[in-house]
PDB file of C-alpha atoms in Angstrom:
ATOM      1  CA  MET A  23     -98.550  61.157   2.772  1.00  0.00           C
ATOM      2  CA  PHE A  24     -95.767  58.315   3.740  1.00  0.00           C
ATOM      3  CA  PHE A  25     -96.583  55.321   1.070  1.00  0.00           C
ATOM      4  CA  GLY A  26     -99.925  56.032   1.161  1.00  0.00           C
ATOM      5  CA  ILE A  27     -99.700  54.885   5.612  1.00  0.00           C
ATOM      6  CA  PRO A  28    -101.709  57.807   7.405  1.00  0.00           C
ATOM      7  CA  HIS A  29     -99.821  60.176   9.630  1.00  0.00           C
ATOM      8  CA  SER A  30    -101.481  59.156  13.099  1.00  0.00           C
ATOM      9  CA  LYS A  31    -101.336  60.769  17.189  1.00  0.00           C
ATOM     10  CA  THR A  32    -101.497  57.081  17.891  1.00  0.00           C
ATOM     11  CA  PRO A  33     -98.972  55.629  15.614  1.00  0.00           C
ATOM     12  CA  ASN A  34     -97.218  52.063  15.126  1.00  0.00           C
ATOM     13  CA  LEU A  35     -94.052  53.321  13.394  1.00  0.00           C
ATOM     14  CA  TYR A  36     -92.102  56.552  14.387  1.00  0.00           C
ATOM     15  CA  ILE A  37     -89.663  58.025  12.449  1.00  0.00           C
ATOM     16  CA  LEU A  38     -86.546  60.350  13.608  1.00  0.00           C
ATOM     17  CA  GLY A  39     -84.058  62.177  10.966  1.00  0.00           C
ATOM     18  CA  VAL A  40     -81.420  62.250  12.023  1.00  0.00           C
ATOM     19  CA  PRO A  41     -78.746  65.041  10.053  1.00  0.00           C
ATOM     20  CA  TRP A  42     -74.742  63.971  10.701  1.00  0.00           C
ATOM     21  CA  ASP A  43     -72.467  64.371   8.924  1.00  0.00           C
ATOM     22  CA  GLY A  44     -69.948  65.042  11.464  1.00  0.00           C
ATOM     23  CA  SER A  45     -67.414  61.866  11.027  1.00  0.00           C
ATOM     24  CA  SER A  46     -67.756  61.775   7.405  1.00  0.00           C
ATOM     25  CA  SER A  47     -64.227  61.024   5.710  1.00  0.00           C
ATOM     26  CA  TYR A  48     -64.558  61.237   1.931  1.00  0.00           C
ATOM     27  CA  ARG A  49     -67.394  63.313   0.533  1.00  0.00           C
ATOM     28  CA  LYS A  50     -69.368  65.266   3.242  1.00  0.00           C
ATOM     29  CA  GLY A  51     -73.614  65.682   2.112  1.00  0.00           C
ATOM     30  CA  SER A  52     -75.677  63.000   4.490  1.00  0.00           C
ATOM     31  CA  LYS A  53     -76.556  65.421   6.236  1.00  0.00           C
ATOM     32  CA  ASP A  54     -79.449  65.968   3.955  1.00  0.00           C
ATOM     33  CA  GLY A  55     -80.210  63.113   3.721  1.00  0.00           C
ATOM     34  CA  PRO A  56     -83.224  62.582   5.528  1.00  0.00           C
ATOM     35  CA  ASN A  57     -85.112  65.305   3.320  1.00  0.00           C
ATOM     36  CA  ALA A  58     -84.612  63.511   0.454  1.00  0.00           C
ATOM     37  CA  ILE A  59     -85.173  60.100   2.306  1.00  0.00           C
ATOM     38  CA  ARG A  60     -88.948  61.900   2.894  1.00  0.00           C
ATOM     39  CA  GLU A  61     -89.362  62.979  -0.854  1.00  0.00           C
ATOM     40  CA  ALA A  62     -88.512  59.740  -1.939  1.00  0.00           C
ATOM     41  CA  THR A  63     -91.469  58.124  -0.238  1.00  0.00           C
ATOM     42  CA  SER A  64     -94.346  59.633  -1.169  1.00  0.00           C
ATOM     43  CA  GLY A  65     -97.566  59.068  -0.962  1.00  0.00           C
ATOM     44  CA  GLU A  66     -97.996  59.944  -4.891  1.00  0.00           C
ATOM     45  CA  LEU A  67     -95.248  58.215  -6.192  1.00  0.00           C
ATOM     46  CA  TYR A  68     -96.268  54.702  -4.497  1.00  0.00           C
ATOM     47  CA  ASN A  69     -99.246  52.312  -3.688  1.00  0.00           C
ATOM     48  CA  SER A  70     -99.361  50.761  -0.076  1.00  0.00           C
ATOM     49  CA  PHE A  71     -98.265  47.751  -0.616  1.00  0.00           C
ATOM     50  CA  SER A  72     -94.699  46.049  -0.515  1.00  0.00           C
ATOM     51  CA  GLU A  73     -94.082  43.172  -3.159  1.00  0.00           C
ATOM     52  CA  GLY A  74     -95.401  40.656  -0.892  1.00  0.00           C
ATOM     53  CA  LEU A  75     -99.032  42.267  -1.480  1.00  0.00           C
ATOM     54  CA  VAL A  76     -98.703  42.899   1.849  1.00  0.00           C
ATOM     55  CA  ASP A  77    -100.668  46.461   2.503  1.00  0.00           C
ATOM     56  CA  LEU A  78     -98.627  48.858   4.448  1.00  0.00           C
ATOM     57  CA  ALA A  79    -101.966  51.040   4.853  1.00  0.00           C
ATOM     58  CA  LYS A  80    -104.338  48.347   6.575  1.00  0.00           C
ATOM     59  CA  TYR A  81    -101.483  48.037   9.355  1.00  0.00           C
ATOM     60  CA  TRP A  82     -99.109  51.319   9.909  1.00  0.00           C
ATOM     61  CA  ARG A  83     -99.704  54.202  11.531  1.00  0.00           C
ATOM     62  CA  TYR A  84     -97.185  56.239  11.912  1.00  0.00           C
ATOM     63  CA  LYS A  85     -95.713  59.644  12.637  1.00  0.00           C
ATOM     64  CA  ASP A  86     -92.430  61.478  11.865  1.00  0.00           C
ATOM     65  CA  LEU A  87     -90.970  63.252  14.920  1.00  0.00           C
ATOM     66  CA  GLY A  88     -88.993  65.902  12.890  1.00  0.00           C
ATOM     67  CA  ASP A  89     -85.161  66.006  12.722  1.00  0.00           C
ATOM     68  CA  VAL A  90     -82.466  65.799  15.290  1.00  0.00           C
ATOM     69  CA  THR A  91     -80.830  69.404  15.746  1.00  0.00           C
ATOM     70  CA  ALA A  92     -77.270  69.366  17.575  1.00  0.00           C
ATOM     71  CA  GLU A  93     -73.840  70.703  16.978  1.00  0.00           C
ATOM     72  CA  SER A  94     -71.788  67.725  18.523  1.00  0.00           C
ATOM     73  CA  PHE A  95     -71.755  64.241  18.281  1.00  0.00           C
ATOM     74  CA  GLU A  96     -72.067  63.943  22.362  1.00  0.00           C
ATOM     75  CA  GLU A  97     -75.165  66.649  22.044  1.00  0.00           C
ATOM     76  CA  LEU A  98     -76.990  64.016  19.327  1.00  0.00           C
ATOM     77  CA  VAL A  99     -76.478  60.938  21.318  1.00  0.00           C
ATOM     78  CA  ASN A 100     -78.508  63.081  24.539  1.00  0.00           C
ATOM     79  CA  GLN A 101     -81.329  64.414  21.642  1.00  0.00           C
ATOM     80  CA  VAL A 102     -81.953  61.113  20.475  1.00  0.00           C
ATOM     81  CA  ASP A 103     -82.043  59.237  23.723  1.00  0.00           C
ATOM     82  CA  ASP A 104     -84.378  62.293  24.738  1.00  0.00           C
ATOM     83  CA  ILE A 105     -86.350  61.403  21.726  1.00  0.00           C
ATOM     84  CA  VAL A 106     -86.618  57.855  22.407  1.00  0.00           C
ATOM     85  CA  THR A 107     -87.524  57.413  25.738  1.00  0.00           C
ATOM     86  CA  ALA A 108     -90.440  60.123  24.892  1.00  0.00           C
ATOM     87  CA  HIS A 109     -91.812  57.955  22.537  1.00  0.00           C
ATOM     88  CA  TYR A 110     -91.299  54.264  23.052  1.00  0.00           C
ATOM     89  CA  ASN A 111     -93.747  52.331  23.982  1.00  0.00           C
ATOM     90  CA  GLY A 112     -92.915  48.774  21.549  1.00  0.00           C
ATOM     91  CA  GLU A 113     -93.281  50.820  18.423  1.00  0.00           C
ATOM     92  CA  LEU A 114     -90.770  50.205  15.169  1.00  0.00           C
ATOM     93  CA  PHE A 115     -88.733  53.237  15.134  1.00  0.00           C
ATOM     94  CA  LEU A 116     -87.010  54.195  11.972  1.00  0.00           C
ATOM     95  CA  PHE A 117     -84.339  56.691  11.673  1.00  0.00           C
ATOM     96  CA  LEU A 118     -83.268  58.554   8.744  1.00  0.00           C
ATOM     97  CA  GLY A 119     -79.512  59.131   8.707  1.00  0.00           C
ATOM     98  CA  GLY A 120     -76.866  60.717   8.532  1.00  0.00           C
ATOM     99  CA  ASP A 121     -73.844  59.130   8.572  1.00  0.00           C
ATOM    100  CA  HIS A 122     -73.326  55.886  10.200  1.00  0.00           C
ATOM    101  CA  SER A 123     -71.907  57.237  13.470  1.00  0.00           C
ATOM    102  CA  ILE A 124     -75.545  57.892  13.812  1.00  0.00           C
ATOM    103  CA  THR A 125     -76.388  54.677  14.849  1.00  0.00           C
ATOM    104  CA  TYR A 126     -73.988  54.164  17.729  1.00  0.00           C
ATOM    105  CA  ALA A 127     -76.847  56.406  19.139  1.00  0.00           C
ATOM    106  CA  THR A 128     -79.560  55.151  17.963  1.00  0.00           C
ATOM    107  CA  ILE A 129     -78.887  51.856  19.054  1.00  0.00           C
ATOM    108  CA  LYS A 130     -78.170  53.016  22.600  1.00  0.00           C
ATOM    109  CA  ALA A 131     -81.227  54.736  22.400  1.00  0.00           C
ATOM    110  CA  ILE A 132     -83.347  52.045  21.454  1.00  0.00           C
ATOM    111  CA  LYS A 133     -81.039  49.579  23.973  1.00  0.00           C
ATOM    112  CA  GLU A 134     -82.349  51.282  26.811  1.00  0.00           C
ATOM    113  CA  ALA A 135     -85.458  52.520  26.160  1.00  0.00           C
ATOM    114  CA  SER A 136     -86.696  48.596  24.941  1.00  0.00           C
ATOM    115  CA  GLY A 137     -84.982  47.314  28.013  1.00  0.00           C
ATOM    116  CA  GLU A 138     -83.957  44.430  25.573  1.00  0.00           C
ATOM    117  CA  SER A 139     -81.543  42.431  24.034  1.00  0.00           C
ATOM    118  CA  PHE A 140     -80.902  42.117  20.266  1.00  0.00           C
ATOM    119  CA  GLY A 141     -78.977  41.308  17.382  1.00  0.00           C
ATOM    120  CA  LEU A 142     -77.077  44.149  14.891  1.00  0.00           C
ATOM    121  CA  MET A 143     -77.585  43.235  10.800  1.00  0.00           C
ATOM    122  CA  TYR A 144     -75.118  45.489   9.238  1.00  0.00           C
ATOM    123  CA  PHE A 145     -75.465  46.056   5.468  1.00  0.00           C
ATOM    124  CA  ASP A 146     -72.456  47.837   4.397  1.00  0.00           C
ATOM    125  CA  ALA A 147     -69.358  48.052   2.055  1.00  0.00           C
ATOM    126  CA  HIS A 148     -67.741  48.862   4.955  1.00  0.00           C
ATOM    127  CA  PRO A 149     -67.316  46.500   8.304  1.00  0.00           C
ATOM    128  CA  ASP A 150     -66.799  49.965  10.385  1.00  0.00           C
ATOM    129  CA  LEU A 151     -64.375  47.954  12.871  1.00  0.00           C
ATOM    130  CA  TYR A 152     -61.341  50.613  13.550  1.00  0.00           C
ATOM    131  CA  SER A 153     -60.224  51.448  16.859  1.00  0.00           C
ATOM    132  CA  GLU A 154     -60.774  54.990  15.656  1.00  0.00           C
ATOM    133  CA  TYR A 155     -60.031  57.546  12.586  1.00  0.00           C
ATOM    134  CA  ASP A 156     -58.356  60.339  11.758  1.00  0.00           C
ATOM    135  CA  GLY A 157     -58.483  60.695  15.941  1.00  0.00           C
ATOM    136  CA  ASP A 158     -62.270  60.660  16.509  1.00  0.00           C
ATOM    137  CA  LYS A 159     -63.372  57.093  17.697  1.00  0.00           C
ATOM    138  CA  TYR A 160     -66.887  57.245  17.111  1.00  0.00           C
ATOM    139  CA  SER A 161     -66.450  58.062  13.569  1.00  0.00           C
ATOM    140  CA  HIS A 162     -68.751  56.630  11.272  1.00  0.00           C
ATOM    141  CA  ALA A 163     -65.839  54.136  10.385  1.00  0.00           C
ATOM    142  CA  CYS A 164     -65.625  52.849  14.388  1.00  0.00           C
ATOM    143  CA  THR A 165     -69.689  52.169  14.979  1.00  0.00           C
ATOM    144  CA  VAL A 166     -69.399  48.477  15.101  1.00  0.00           C
ATOM    145  CA  ARG A 167     -66.329  48.248  16.772  1.00  0.00           C
ATOM    146  CA  ARG A 168     -67.579  50.687  19.473  1.00  0.00           C
ATOM    147  CA  LEU A 169     -70.984  49.385  20.240  1.00  0.00           C
ATOM    148  CA  VAL A 170     -68.910  45.797  20.584  1.00  0.00           C
ATOM    149  CA  GLU A 171     -66.911  47.062  22.910  1.00  0.00           C
ATOM    150  CA  GLU A 172     -69.269  49.134  24.820  1.00  0.00           C
ATOM    151  CA  GLY A 173     -71.642  45.950  25.162  1.00  0.00           C
ATOM    152  CA  LEU A 174     -74.321  47.855  23.454  1.00  0.00           C
ATOM    153  CA  VAL A 175     -74.313  44.648  21.830  1.00  0.00           C
ATOM    154  CA  ARG A 176     -72.694  41.138  21.673  1.00  0.00           C
ATOM    155  CA  GLY A 177     -70.538  40.767  18.740  1.00  0.00           C
ATOM    156  CA  SER A 178     -71.442  37.074  18.691  1.00  0.00           C
ATOM    157  CA  GLU A 179     -75.091  38.901  17.619  1.00  0.00           C
ATOM    158  CA  VAL A 180     -73.462  40.967  14.840  1.00  0.00           C
ATOM    159  CA  ILE A 181     -74.101  40.013  10.936  1.00  0.00           C
ATOM    160  CA  GLN A 182     -72.588  42.065   8.965  1.00  0.00           C
ATOM    161  CA  ILE A 183     -73.343  42.156   4.722  1.00  0.00           C
ATOM    162  CA  GLY A 184     -71.778  43.140   1.543  1.00  0.00           C
ATOM    163  CA  VAL A 185     -68.452  43.971   2.930  1.00  0.00           C
ATOM    164  CA  ARG A 186     -66.419  44.345  -0.024  1.00  0.00           C
ATOM    165  CA  ALA A 187     -63.576  47.106   2.068  1.00  0.00           C
ATOM    166  CA  PRO A 188     -61.864  45.586   5.188  1.00  0.00           C
ATOM    167  CA  THR A 189     -58.510  45.796   6.458  1.00  0.00           C
ATOM    168  CA  LYS A 190     -56.675  43.082   7.733  1.00  0.00           C
ATOM    169  CA  GLU A 191     -56.859  44.494  11.415  1.00  0.00           C
ATOM    170  CA  GLN A 192     -60.615  44.694  10.951  1.00  0.00           C
ATOM    171  CA  ILE A 193     -61.284  41.391   9.758  1.00  0.00           C
ATOM    172  CA  GLU A 194     -59.699  40.162  12.602  1.00  0.00           C
ATOM    173  CA  PHE A 195     -60.936  42.182  14.958  1.00  0.00           C
ATOM    174  CA  ALA A 196     -64.379  40.421  13.308  1.00  0.00           C
ATOM    175  CA  LYS A 197     -62.715  36.763  14.379  1.00  0.00           C
ATOM    176  CA  ASP A 198     -62.109  38.110  17.955  1.00  0.00           C
ATOM    177  CA  TYR A 199     -64.695  38.960  18.855  1.00  0.00           C
ATOM    178  CA  GLY A 200     -66.983  36.364  16.639  1.00  0.00           C
ATOM    179  CA  ILE A 201     -68.990  39.159  14.630  1.00  0.00           C
ATOM    180  CA  ARG A 202     -69.805  36.930  10.662  1.00  0.00           C
ATOM    181  CA  ILE A 203     -68.845  39.086   7.995  1.00  0.00           C
ATOM    182  CA  ILE A 204     -70.967  37.969   4.652  1.00  0.00           C
ATOM    183  CA  SER A 205     -69.144  39.065   1.450  1.00  0.00           C
ATOM    184  CA  ALA A 206     -70.325  40.752  -1.241  1.00  0.00           C
ATOM    185  CA  SER A 207     -69.025  37.895  -3.338  1.00  0.00           C
ATOM    186  CA  GLU A 208     -71.054  35.530  -0.681  1.00  0.00           C
ATOM    187  CA  ILE A 209     -74.406  37.699  -1.862  1.00  0.00           C
ATOM    188  CA  TYR A 210     -73.510  37.035  -5.144  1.00  0.00           C
ATOM    189  CA  ARG A 211     -73.610  33.343  -4.988  1.00  0.00           C
ATOM    190  CA  SER A 212     -76.648  33.449  -2.793  1.00  0.00           C
ATOM    191  CA  PRO A 213     -78.604  36.494  -1.551  1.00  0.00           C
ATOM    192  CA  ARG A 214     -80.620  34.462   1.648  1.00  0.00           C
ATOM    193  CA  VAL A 215     -78.898  35.231   5.584  1.00  0.00           C
ATOM    194  CA  ARG A 216     -80.000  32.465   8.424  1.00  0.00           C
ATOM    195  CA  VAL A 217     -80.066  34.643  11.728  1.00  0.00           C
ATOM    196  CA  PRO A 218     -79.145  33.417  14.449  1.00  0.00           C
ATOM    197  CA  PHE A 219     -81.063  35.368  17.149  1.00  0.00           C
ATOM    198  CA  GLU A 220     -84.555  36.232  17.657  1.00  0.00           C
ATOM    199  CA  LYS A 221     -84.781  39.895  17.596  1.00  0.00           C
ATOM    200  CA  ALA A 222     -82.407  42.665  15.224  1.00  0.00           C
ATOM    201  CA  TYR A 223     -81.546  46.073  14.663  1.00  0.00           C
ATOM    202  CA  LEU A 224     -81.180  46.738  10.733  1.00  0.00           C
ATOM    203  CA  SER A 225     -78.612  49.327   9.657  1.00  0.00           C
ATOM    204  CA  PHE A 226     -78.909  50.187   6.349  1.00  0.00           C
ATOM    205  CA  ASP A 227     -75.291  51.581   4.529  1.00  0.00           C
ATOM    206  CA  MET A 228     -76.941  52.564   1.079  1.00  0.00           C
ATOM    207  CA  ASP A 229     -73.091  52.155  -0.269  1.00  0.00           C
ATOM    208  CA  VAL A 230     -73.977  48.086   0.517  1.00  0.00           C
ATOM    209  CA  LEU A 231     -75.258  49.034  -3.168  1.00  0.00           C
ATOM    210  CA  ASP A 232     -73.019  49.218  -6.352  1.00  0.00           C
ATOM    211  CA  PRO A 233     -72.748  52.592  -7.024  1.00  0.00           C
ATOM    212  CA  ALA A 234     -74.547  51.978 -10.063  1.00  0.00           C
ATOM    213  CA  PHE A 235     -77.755  51.097  -7.705  1.00  0.00           C
ATOM    214  CA  ALA A 236     -76.671  53.840  -5.407  1.00  0.00           C
ATOM    215  CA  PRO A 237     -74.319  56.201  -6.681  1.00  0.00           C
ATOM    216  CA  GLY A 238     -75.374  59.495  -3.351  1.00  0.00           C
ATOM    217  CA  VAL A 239     -73.464  58.034  -1.007  1.00  0.00           C
ATOM    218  CA  GLY A 240     -70.052  59.241   0.903  1.00  0.00           C
ATOM    219  CA  ASN A 241     -68.395  56.083   0.304  1.00  0.00           C
ATOM    220  CA  PRO A 242     -68.943  55.030  -2.661  1.00  0.00           C
ATOM    221  CA  GLU A 243     -67.363  51.160  -3.287  1.00  0.00           C
ATOM    222  CA  PRO A 244     -67.871  49.129  -6.953  1.00  0.00           C
ATOM    223  CA  GLY A 245     -68.426  45.220  -6.744  1.00  0.00           C
ATOM    224  CA  GLY A 246     -71.596  45.833  -4.038  1.00  0.00           C
ATOM    225  CA  LEU A 247     -75.189  44.138  -4.315  1.00  0.00           C
ATOM    226  CA  THR A 248     -77.824  45.274  -7.057  1.00  0.00           C
ATOM    227  CA  THR A 249     -81.253  46.028  -5.349  1.00  0.00           C
ATOM    228  CA  ARG A 250     -82.456  42.967  -6.204  1.00  0.00           C
ATOM    229  CA  GLU A 251     -79.803  41.530  -4.265  1.00  0.00           C
ATOM    230  CA  LEU A 252     -81.276  43.379  -1.428  1.00  0.00           C
ATOM    231  CA  VAL A 253     -85.146  43.346  -1.309  1.00  0.00           C
ATOM    232  CA  GLU A 254     -84.115  39.320  -2.011  1.00  0.00           C
ATOM    233  CA  ILE A 255     -82.490  39.568   2.069  1.00  0.00           C
ATOM    234  CA  ILE A 256     -84.868  41.439   3.190  1.00  0.00           C
ATOM    235  CA  LYS A 257     -87.800  39.075   1.993  1.00  0.00           C
ATOM    236  CA  SER A 258     -85.252  35.908   3.228  1.00  0.00           C
ATOM    237  CA  LEU A 259     -85.179  37.521   6.517  1.00  0.00           C
ATOM    238  CA  ASN A 260     -86.738  34.634  10.053  1.00  0.00           C
ATOM    239  CA  VAL A 261     -86.564  38.005  12.268  1.00  0.00           C
ATOM    240  CA  SER A 262     -88.276  40.211  14.760  1.00  0.00           C
ATOM    241  CA  VAL A 263     -87.541  43.963  13.815  1.00  0.00           C
ATOM    242  CA  ILE A 264     -87.205  45.928  16.444  1.00  0.00           C
ATOM    243  CA  ALA A 265     -85.538  49.557  14.641  1.00  0.00           C
ATOM    244  CA  PHE A 266     -83.706  50.202  11.342  1.00  0.00           C
ATOM    245  CA  ASP A 267     -82.056  52.947  10.268  1.00  0.00           C
ATOM    246  CA  ILE A 268     -80.684  54.090   6.647  1.00  0.00           C
ATOM    247  CA  VAL A 269     -77.952  55.898   6.405  1.00  0.00           C
ATOM    248  CA  GLU A 270     -74.898  57.627   4.080  1.00  0.00           C
ATOM    249  CA  LEU A 271     -77.485  58.682   0.735  1.00  0.00           C
ATOM    250  CA  ASN A 272     -75.856  61.568  -0.473  1.00  0.00           C
ATOM    251  CA  PRO A 273     -77.914  63.639  -1.911  1.00  0.00           C
ATOM    252  CA  LYS A 274     -75.608  66.436  -3.492  1.00  0.00           C
ATOM    253  CA  TYR A 275     -74.179  63.073  -5.393  1.00  0.00           C
ATOM    254  CA  ASP A 276     -77.517  61.518  -6.183  1.00  0.00           C
ATOM    255  CA  TYR A 277     -78.055  60.922  -9.962  1.00  0.00           C
ATOM    256  CA  LYS A 278     -81.926  61.660 -10.872  1.00  0.00           C
ATOM    257  CA  GLY A 279     -82.730  60.157  -7.252  1.00  0.00           C
ATOM    258  CA  ILE A 280     -80.974  56.712  -8.103  1.00  0.00           C
ATOM    259  CA  THR A 281     -80.260  56.427  -4.584  1.00  0.00           C
ATOM    260  CA  ALA A 282     -83.234  57.919  -2.227  1.00  0.00           C
ATOM    261  CA  PHE A 283     -85.225  55.793  -4.548  1.00  0.00           C
ATOM    262  CA  ALA A 284     -83.571  52.598  -3.699  1.00  0.00           C
ATOM    263  CA  ALA A 285     -84.238  53.770  -0.010  1.00  0.00           C
ATOM    264  CA  ALA A 286     -87.520  53.772  -0.525  1.00  0.00           C
ATOM    265  CA  LYS A 287     -86.964  50.750  -1.853  1.00  0.00           C
ATOM    266  CA  ILE A 288     -85.398  49.227   1.444  1.00  0.00           C
ATOM    267  CA  ILE A 289     -87.619  50.765   3.439  1.00  0.00           C
ATOM    268  CA  ARG A 290     -91.234  49.349   1.826  1.00  0.00           C
ATOM    269  CA  GLU A 291     -89.974  45.958   2.085  1.00  0.00           C
ATOM    270  CA  VAL A 292     -88.452  46.146   5.814  1.00  0.00           C
ATOM    271  CA  LEU A 293     -92.210  47.763   6.097  1.00  0.00           C
ATOM    272  CA  GLY A 294     -94.030  44.356   4.045  1.00  0.00           C
ATOM    273  CA  LYS A 295     -91.713  41.495   6.229  1.00  0.00           C
ATOM    274  CA  VAL A 296     -92.607  42.901   9.343  1.00  0.00           C
ATOM    275  CA  THR A 297     -96.256  43.398   8.974  1.00  0.00           C
ATOM    276  CA  LYS A 298     -95.865  39.327   8.325  1.00  0.00           C
ATOM    277  CA  ASN A 299     -93.508  38.559  10.813  1.00  0.00           C
ATOM    278  CA  VAL A 300     -96.926  40.217  13.350  1.00  0.00           C
ATOM    279  CA  VAL A 301     -99.845  39.826  11.994  1.00  0.00           C
TER     280      VAL A 301
END
C-alpha cells in the first residue's frame, strides 16, 4: 500500500517505473531504483499524512503501471510515450528512474499527451548541459540541453536547483538560453524558490542531496542539500505540478535504505503540496 493510499481502477495518480541506466557514467545500478522506492513507500512504515497535515488517502487514488521493459533508449522513449498516451487524462504522473536520461522520455511523453507548455524544475548536483557525453547525445549528462535544444522546454522556464558541479561551458550555455541556476550555496542561505511560471514538471535527482543524506547514487557530490532543505523548498513552491520524477537512486550503494527513504519523503511532500494547491 503506497503511503496508505488506496490502489484504484480510477486513479488520479499514475506511477510508472523506468528502470534504465544505459547512460550512467560512473556507478551503474539505478535501474534497480524503481523497486527500491516502491519498497520505501510502504504504508506499513508511513501514515498517510504529509508534514502539512494533508491526509493523502483522502484525496489520492493511485495505479502502478509497472515498469518499462525497453532494451534501447529509443525503445524506452517510445514505450513511455505509448503508456502515457494510453492513460493520460489530466492525472498526475510519477516516474521512478532510472538514470536522469529518462526525464527526456517522460517530459516528451507528458508534453505530447497533455498538449500543454510547462516549466522544468530540475533538482540536481549537475546541470546536465553537456552537448554530448562519451559520444552519447542522450546521456544523463545531456538531458536538460536536449530538452531545451529540441524545444520540449524553453530555457527561460528551466530552474536548476542545488547545482554544485558545473563546467564553464555549461554555465555559458545556461546564460545563453536563459536557464536559471540556483546553486547549493544559495539554497544553504535561503531554502525558498519562487517560480515565475504556473505549471511545472519536477525532476529530482537524488544526488541533489549531500551524500550524507543520499549515499545511494551513481555520481555522489559532497556539499549538497540536506533532506530538510529540500522539503522546505517543496513546501515553498508556488506552482501547479503536472508530473514529477525521482531518478538516480542506486540501491547497490544505499546504506540501510537512507536514500530510498529520502526519496519516499520527497514523494510524500510533493503529493501533500499538490493536494493543498488543488483542494
